[in-house]
C-alpha atoms as a printed R data frame, in Angstrom:
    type eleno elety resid chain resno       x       y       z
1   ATOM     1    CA   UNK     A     1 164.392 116.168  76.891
2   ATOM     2    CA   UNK     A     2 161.000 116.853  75.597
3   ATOM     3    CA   UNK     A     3 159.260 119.950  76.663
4   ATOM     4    CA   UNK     A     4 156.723 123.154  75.743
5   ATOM     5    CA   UNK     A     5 159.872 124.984  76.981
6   ATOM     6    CA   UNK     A     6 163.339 123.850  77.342
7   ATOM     7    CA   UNK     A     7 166.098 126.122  79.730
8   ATOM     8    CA   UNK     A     8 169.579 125.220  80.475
9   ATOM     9    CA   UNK     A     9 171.363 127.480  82.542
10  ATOM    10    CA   UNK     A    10 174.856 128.712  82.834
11  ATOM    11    CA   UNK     A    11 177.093 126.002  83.349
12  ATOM    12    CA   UNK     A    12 174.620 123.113  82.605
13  ATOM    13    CA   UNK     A    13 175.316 120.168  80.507
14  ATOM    14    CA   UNK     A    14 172.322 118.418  78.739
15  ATOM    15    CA   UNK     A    15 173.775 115.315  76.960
16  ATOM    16    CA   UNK     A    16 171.091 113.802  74.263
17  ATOM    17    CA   UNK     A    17 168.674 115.414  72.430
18  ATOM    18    CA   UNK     A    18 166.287 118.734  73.097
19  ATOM    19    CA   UNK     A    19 163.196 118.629  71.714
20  ATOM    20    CA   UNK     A    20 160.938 121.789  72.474
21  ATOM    21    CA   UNK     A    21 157.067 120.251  71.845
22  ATOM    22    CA   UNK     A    22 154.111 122.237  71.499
23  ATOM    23    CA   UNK     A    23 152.230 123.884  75.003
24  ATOM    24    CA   UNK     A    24 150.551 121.257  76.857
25  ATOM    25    CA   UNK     A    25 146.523 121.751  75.810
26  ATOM    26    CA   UNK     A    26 144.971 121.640  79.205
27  ATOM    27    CA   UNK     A    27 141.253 120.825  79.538
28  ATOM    28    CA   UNK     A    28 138.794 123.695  79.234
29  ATOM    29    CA   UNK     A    29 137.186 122.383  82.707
30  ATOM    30    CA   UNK     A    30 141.233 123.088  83.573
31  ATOM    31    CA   UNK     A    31 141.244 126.329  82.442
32  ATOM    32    CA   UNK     A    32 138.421 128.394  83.825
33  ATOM    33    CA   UNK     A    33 138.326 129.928  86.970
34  ATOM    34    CA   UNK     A    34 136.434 128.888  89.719
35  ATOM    35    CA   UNK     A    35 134.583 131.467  91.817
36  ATOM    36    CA   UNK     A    36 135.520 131.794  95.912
37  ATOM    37    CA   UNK     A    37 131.867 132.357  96.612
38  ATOM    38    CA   UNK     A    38 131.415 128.574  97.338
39  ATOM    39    CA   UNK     A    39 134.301 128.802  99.594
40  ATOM    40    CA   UNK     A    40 133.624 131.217 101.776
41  ATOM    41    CA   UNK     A    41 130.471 129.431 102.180
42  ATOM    42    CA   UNK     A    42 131.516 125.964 103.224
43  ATOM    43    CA   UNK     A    43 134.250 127.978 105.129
44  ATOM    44    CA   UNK     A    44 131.398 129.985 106.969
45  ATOM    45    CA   UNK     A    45 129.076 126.469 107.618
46  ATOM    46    CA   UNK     A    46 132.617 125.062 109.192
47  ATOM    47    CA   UNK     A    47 132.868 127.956 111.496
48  ATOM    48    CA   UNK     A    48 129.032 128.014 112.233
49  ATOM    49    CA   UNK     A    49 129.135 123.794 113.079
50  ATOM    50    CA   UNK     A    50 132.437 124.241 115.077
51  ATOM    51    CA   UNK     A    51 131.097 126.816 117.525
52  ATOM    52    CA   UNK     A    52 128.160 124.798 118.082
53  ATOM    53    CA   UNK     A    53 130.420 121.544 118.436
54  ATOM    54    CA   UNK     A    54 132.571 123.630 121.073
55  ATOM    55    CA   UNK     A    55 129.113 124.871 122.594
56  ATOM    56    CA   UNK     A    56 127.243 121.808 122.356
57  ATOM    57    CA   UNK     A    57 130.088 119.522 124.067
58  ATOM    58    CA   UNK     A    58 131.073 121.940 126.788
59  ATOM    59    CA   UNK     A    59 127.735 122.881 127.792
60  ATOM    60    CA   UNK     A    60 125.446 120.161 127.215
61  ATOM    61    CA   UNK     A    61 127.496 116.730 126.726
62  ATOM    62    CA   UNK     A    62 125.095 114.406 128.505
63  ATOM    63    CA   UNK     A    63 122.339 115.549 125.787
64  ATOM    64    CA   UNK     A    64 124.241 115.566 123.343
65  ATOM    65    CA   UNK     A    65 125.851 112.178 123.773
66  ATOM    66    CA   UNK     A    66 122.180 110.765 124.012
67  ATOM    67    CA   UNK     A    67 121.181 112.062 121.117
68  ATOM    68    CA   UNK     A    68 124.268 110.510 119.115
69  ATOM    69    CA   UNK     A    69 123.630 107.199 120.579
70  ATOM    70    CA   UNK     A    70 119.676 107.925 119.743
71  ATOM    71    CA   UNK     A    71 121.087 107.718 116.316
72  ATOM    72    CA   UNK     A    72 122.947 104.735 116.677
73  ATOM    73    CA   UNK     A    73 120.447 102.686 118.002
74  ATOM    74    CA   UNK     A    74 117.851 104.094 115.571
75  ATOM    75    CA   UNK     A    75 118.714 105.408 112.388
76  ATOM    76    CA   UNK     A    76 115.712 104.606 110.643
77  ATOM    77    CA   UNK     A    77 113.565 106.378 113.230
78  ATOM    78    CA   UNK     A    78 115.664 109.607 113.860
79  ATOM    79    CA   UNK     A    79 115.620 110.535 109.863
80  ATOM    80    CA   UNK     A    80 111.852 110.336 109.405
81  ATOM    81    CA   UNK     A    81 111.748 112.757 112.729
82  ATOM    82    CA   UNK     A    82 114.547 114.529 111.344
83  ATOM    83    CA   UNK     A    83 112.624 115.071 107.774
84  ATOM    84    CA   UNK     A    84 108.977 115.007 109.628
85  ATOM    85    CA   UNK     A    85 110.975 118.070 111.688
86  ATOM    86    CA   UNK     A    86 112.077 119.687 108.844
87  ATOM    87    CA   UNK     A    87 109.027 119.605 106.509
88  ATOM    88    CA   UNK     A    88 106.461 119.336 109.099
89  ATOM    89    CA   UNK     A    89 107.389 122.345 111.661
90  ATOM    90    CA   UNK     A    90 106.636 124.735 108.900
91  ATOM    91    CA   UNK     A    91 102.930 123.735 108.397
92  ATOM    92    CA   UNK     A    92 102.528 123.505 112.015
93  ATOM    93    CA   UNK     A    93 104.205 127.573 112.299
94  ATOM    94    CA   UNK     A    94 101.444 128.078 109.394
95  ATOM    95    CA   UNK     A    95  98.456 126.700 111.422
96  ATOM    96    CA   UNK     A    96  99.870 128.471 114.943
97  ATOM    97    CA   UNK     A    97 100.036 132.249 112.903
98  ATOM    98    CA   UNK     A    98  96.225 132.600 113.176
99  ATOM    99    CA   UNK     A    99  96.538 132.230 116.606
100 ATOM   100    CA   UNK     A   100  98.179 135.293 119.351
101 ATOM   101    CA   UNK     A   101 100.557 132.739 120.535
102 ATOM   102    CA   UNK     A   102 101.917 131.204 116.701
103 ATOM   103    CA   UNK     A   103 102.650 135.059 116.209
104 ATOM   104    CA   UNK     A   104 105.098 135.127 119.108
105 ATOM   105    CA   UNK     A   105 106.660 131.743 118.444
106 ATOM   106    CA   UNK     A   106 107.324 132.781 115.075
107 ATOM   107    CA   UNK     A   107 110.046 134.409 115.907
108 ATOM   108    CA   UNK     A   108 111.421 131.689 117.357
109 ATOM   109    CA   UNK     A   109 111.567 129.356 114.730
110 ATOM   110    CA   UNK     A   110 114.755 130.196 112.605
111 ATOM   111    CA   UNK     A   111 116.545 129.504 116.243
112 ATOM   112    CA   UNK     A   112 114.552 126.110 116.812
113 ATOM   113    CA   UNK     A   113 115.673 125.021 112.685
114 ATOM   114    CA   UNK     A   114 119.517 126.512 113.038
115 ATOM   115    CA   UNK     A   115 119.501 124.170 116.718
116 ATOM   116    CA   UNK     A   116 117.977 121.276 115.659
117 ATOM   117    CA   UNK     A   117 119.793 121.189 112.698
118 ATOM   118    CA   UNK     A   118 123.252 121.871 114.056
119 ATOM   119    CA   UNK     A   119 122.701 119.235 116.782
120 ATOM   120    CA   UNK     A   120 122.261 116.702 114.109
121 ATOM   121    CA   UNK     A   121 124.970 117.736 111.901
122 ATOM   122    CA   UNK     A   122 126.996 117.758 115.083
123 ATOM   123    CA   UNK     A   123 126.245 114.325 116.199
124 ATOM   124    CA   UNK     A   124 126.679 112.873 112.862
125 ATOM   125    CA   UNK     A   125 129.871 114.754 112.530
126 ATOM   126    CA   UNK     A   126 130.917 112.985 115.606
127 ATOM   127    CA   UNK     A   127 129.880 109.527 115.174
128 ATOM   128    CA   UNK     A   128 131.880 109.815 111.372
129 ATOM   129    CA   UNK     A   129 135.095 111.101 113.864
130 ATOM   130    CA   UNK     A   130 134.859 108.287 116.474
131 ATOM   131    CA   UNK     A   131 134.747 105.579 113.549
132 ATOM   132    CA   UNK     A   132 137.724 107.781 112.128
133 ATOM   133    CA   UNK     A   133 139.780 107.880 115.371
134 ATOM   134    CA   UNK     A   134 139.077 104.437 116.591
135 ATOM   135    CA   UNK     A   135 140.776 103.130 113.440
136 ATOM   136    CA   UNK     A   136 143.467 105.777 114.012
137 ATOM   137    CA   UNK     A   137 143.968 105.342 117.836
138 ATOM   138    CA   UNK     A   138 143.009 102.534 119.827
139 ATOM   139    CA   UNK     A   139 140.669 104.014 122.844
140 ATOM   140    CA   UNK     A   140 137.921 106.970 123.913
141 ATOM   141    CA   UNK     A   141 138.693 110.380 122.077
142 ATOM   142    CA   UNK     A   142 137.488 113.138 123.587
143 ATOM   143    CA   UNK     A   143 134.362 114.136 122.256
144 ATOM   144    CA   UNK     A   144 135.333 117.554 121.182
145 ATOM   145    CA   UNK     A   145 138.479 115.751 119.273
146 ATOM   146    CA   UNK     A   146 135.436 113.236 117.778
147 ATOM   147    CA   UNK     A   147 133.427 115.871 116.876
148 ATOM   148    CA   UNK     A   148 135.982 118.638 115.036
149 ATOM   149    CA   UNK     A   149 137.383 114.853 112.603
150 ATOM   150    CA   UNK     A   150 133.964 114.402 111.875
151 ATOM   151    CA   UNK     A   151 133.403 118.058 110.545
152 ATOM   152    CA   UNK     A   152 136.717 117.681 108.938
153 ATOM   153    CA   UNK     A   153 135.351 114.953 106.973
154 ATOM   154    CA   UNK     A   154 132.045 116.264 106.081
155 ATOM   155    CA   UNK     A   155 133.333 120.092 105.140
156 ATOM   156    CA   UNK     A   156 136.415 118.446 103.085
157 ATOM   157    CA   UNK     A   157 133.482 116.754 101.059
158 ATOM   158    CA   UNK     A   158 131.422 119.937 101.144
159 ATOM   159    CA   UNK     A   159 134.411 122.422  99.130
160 ATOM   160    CA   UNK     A   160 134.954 119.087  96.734
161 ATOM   161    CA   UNK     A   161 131.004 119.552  95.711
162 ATOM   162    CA   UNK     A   162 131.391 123.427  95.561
163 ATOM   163    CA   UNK     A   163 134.356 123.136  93.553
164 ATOM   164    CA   UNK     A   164 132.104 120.729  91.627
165 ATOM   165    CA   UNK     A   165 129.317 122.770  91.186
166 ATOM   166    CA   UNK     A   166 131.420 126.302  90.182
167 ATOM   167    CA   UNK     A   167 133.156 124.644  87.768
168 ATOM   168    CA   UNK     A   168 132.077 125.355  83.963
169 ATOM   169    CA   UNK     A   169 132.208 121.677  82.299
170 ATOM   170    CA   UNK     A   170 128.603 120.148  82.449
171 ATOM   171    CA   UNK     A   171 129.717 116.823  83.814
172 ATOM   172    CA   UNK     A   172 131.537 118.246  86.835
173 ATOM   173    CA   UNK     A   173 128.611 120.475  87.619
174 ATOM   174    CA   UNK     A   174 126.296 117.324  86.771
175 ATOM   175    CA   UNK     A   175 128.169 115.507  89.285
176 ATOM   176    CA   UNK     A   176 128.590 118.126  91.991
177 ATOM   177    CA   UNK     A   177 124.656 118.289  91.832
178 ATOM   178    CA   UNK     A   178 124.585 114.655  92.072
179 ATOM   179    CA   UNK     A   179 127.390 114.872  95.303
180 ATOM   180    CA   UNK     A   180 125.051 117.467  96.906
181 ATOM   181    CA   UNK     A   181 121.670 115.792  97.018
């Protein structure tokens, strides 16, 4: 037996040799503690995308199956309206301040981003569970069942990148940055 720390207890027979080693030297990346802030973050985002999978499948299914197969059919086309969306609605909100009605649709705007980009994360989420499932179970899942694998997937990859990114060794942070973009 070779060990940092070698017990036998009462009534136990070790036949051969004990050889007590020095502690194991764990890695400093091993060592330090990583913070829960990240955590509670990507636990918060996983609550946030599961009520609106729960909403978004109960209430409006027919949409939001049309927008997954939108997707499908044309992934090239729904990411440049995705990032057109994303980078262009804020110029636009700019443009529509100097005007009465921009100042009431201001306040509108954090509801149209957290929407439009819940539906998409949503609809990813379940096209990622329906390739999941099919290989799983031969057959139509239900599309809430789709949809809760598919956020599965993506928030399991989401603590792995904030478990990345606490961490003190410069490669792991390097490649927790790399994970996240």
């Amino acid at each position: 037996i070779s060990a940092p720390e070698i017990t036998v207890k009462r009534g136990g027979i070790v036949q051969g040799r004990q050889n007590v080693t020095d502690k194991i030297g764990f890695p400093e990346a091993l060592k330090t503690s990583v913070t829960s802030a990240g955590l509670w973050v990507v636990f918060g985002f996983s609550m946030l995308f599961l009520l609106c999978a729960f909403l978004y499948v109960t209430l409006m299914p027919r949409q939001l199956e049309q927008f997954t197969q939108c997707i499908v059919r044309y992934p090239t086309k729904s990411a440049a309206v995705g990032l057109l969306f994303l980078i262009g609605l804020p110029v636009v909100l700019v443009l529509l301040i100097i005007t009465l009605v921009g100042i009431l649709v201001v306040a509108f705007v954090p509801l149209v981003y957290l929407f439009a980009i819940t539906l998409g994360v949503v609809s990813c989420a379940r096209l990622l569970g329906r390739k999941f499932l099919h290989r799983a179970f031969a057959g139509q899942q239900p599309a809430l069942l789709e949809s809760v694998v598919g956020l599965a997937v993506l928030m399991a990859q989401w603590v792995v990148v904030s478990l990345l990114l606490a961490s003190n060794n410069g490669a792991a942070h390097g490649l927790g940055l790399f994970a996240l973009v």
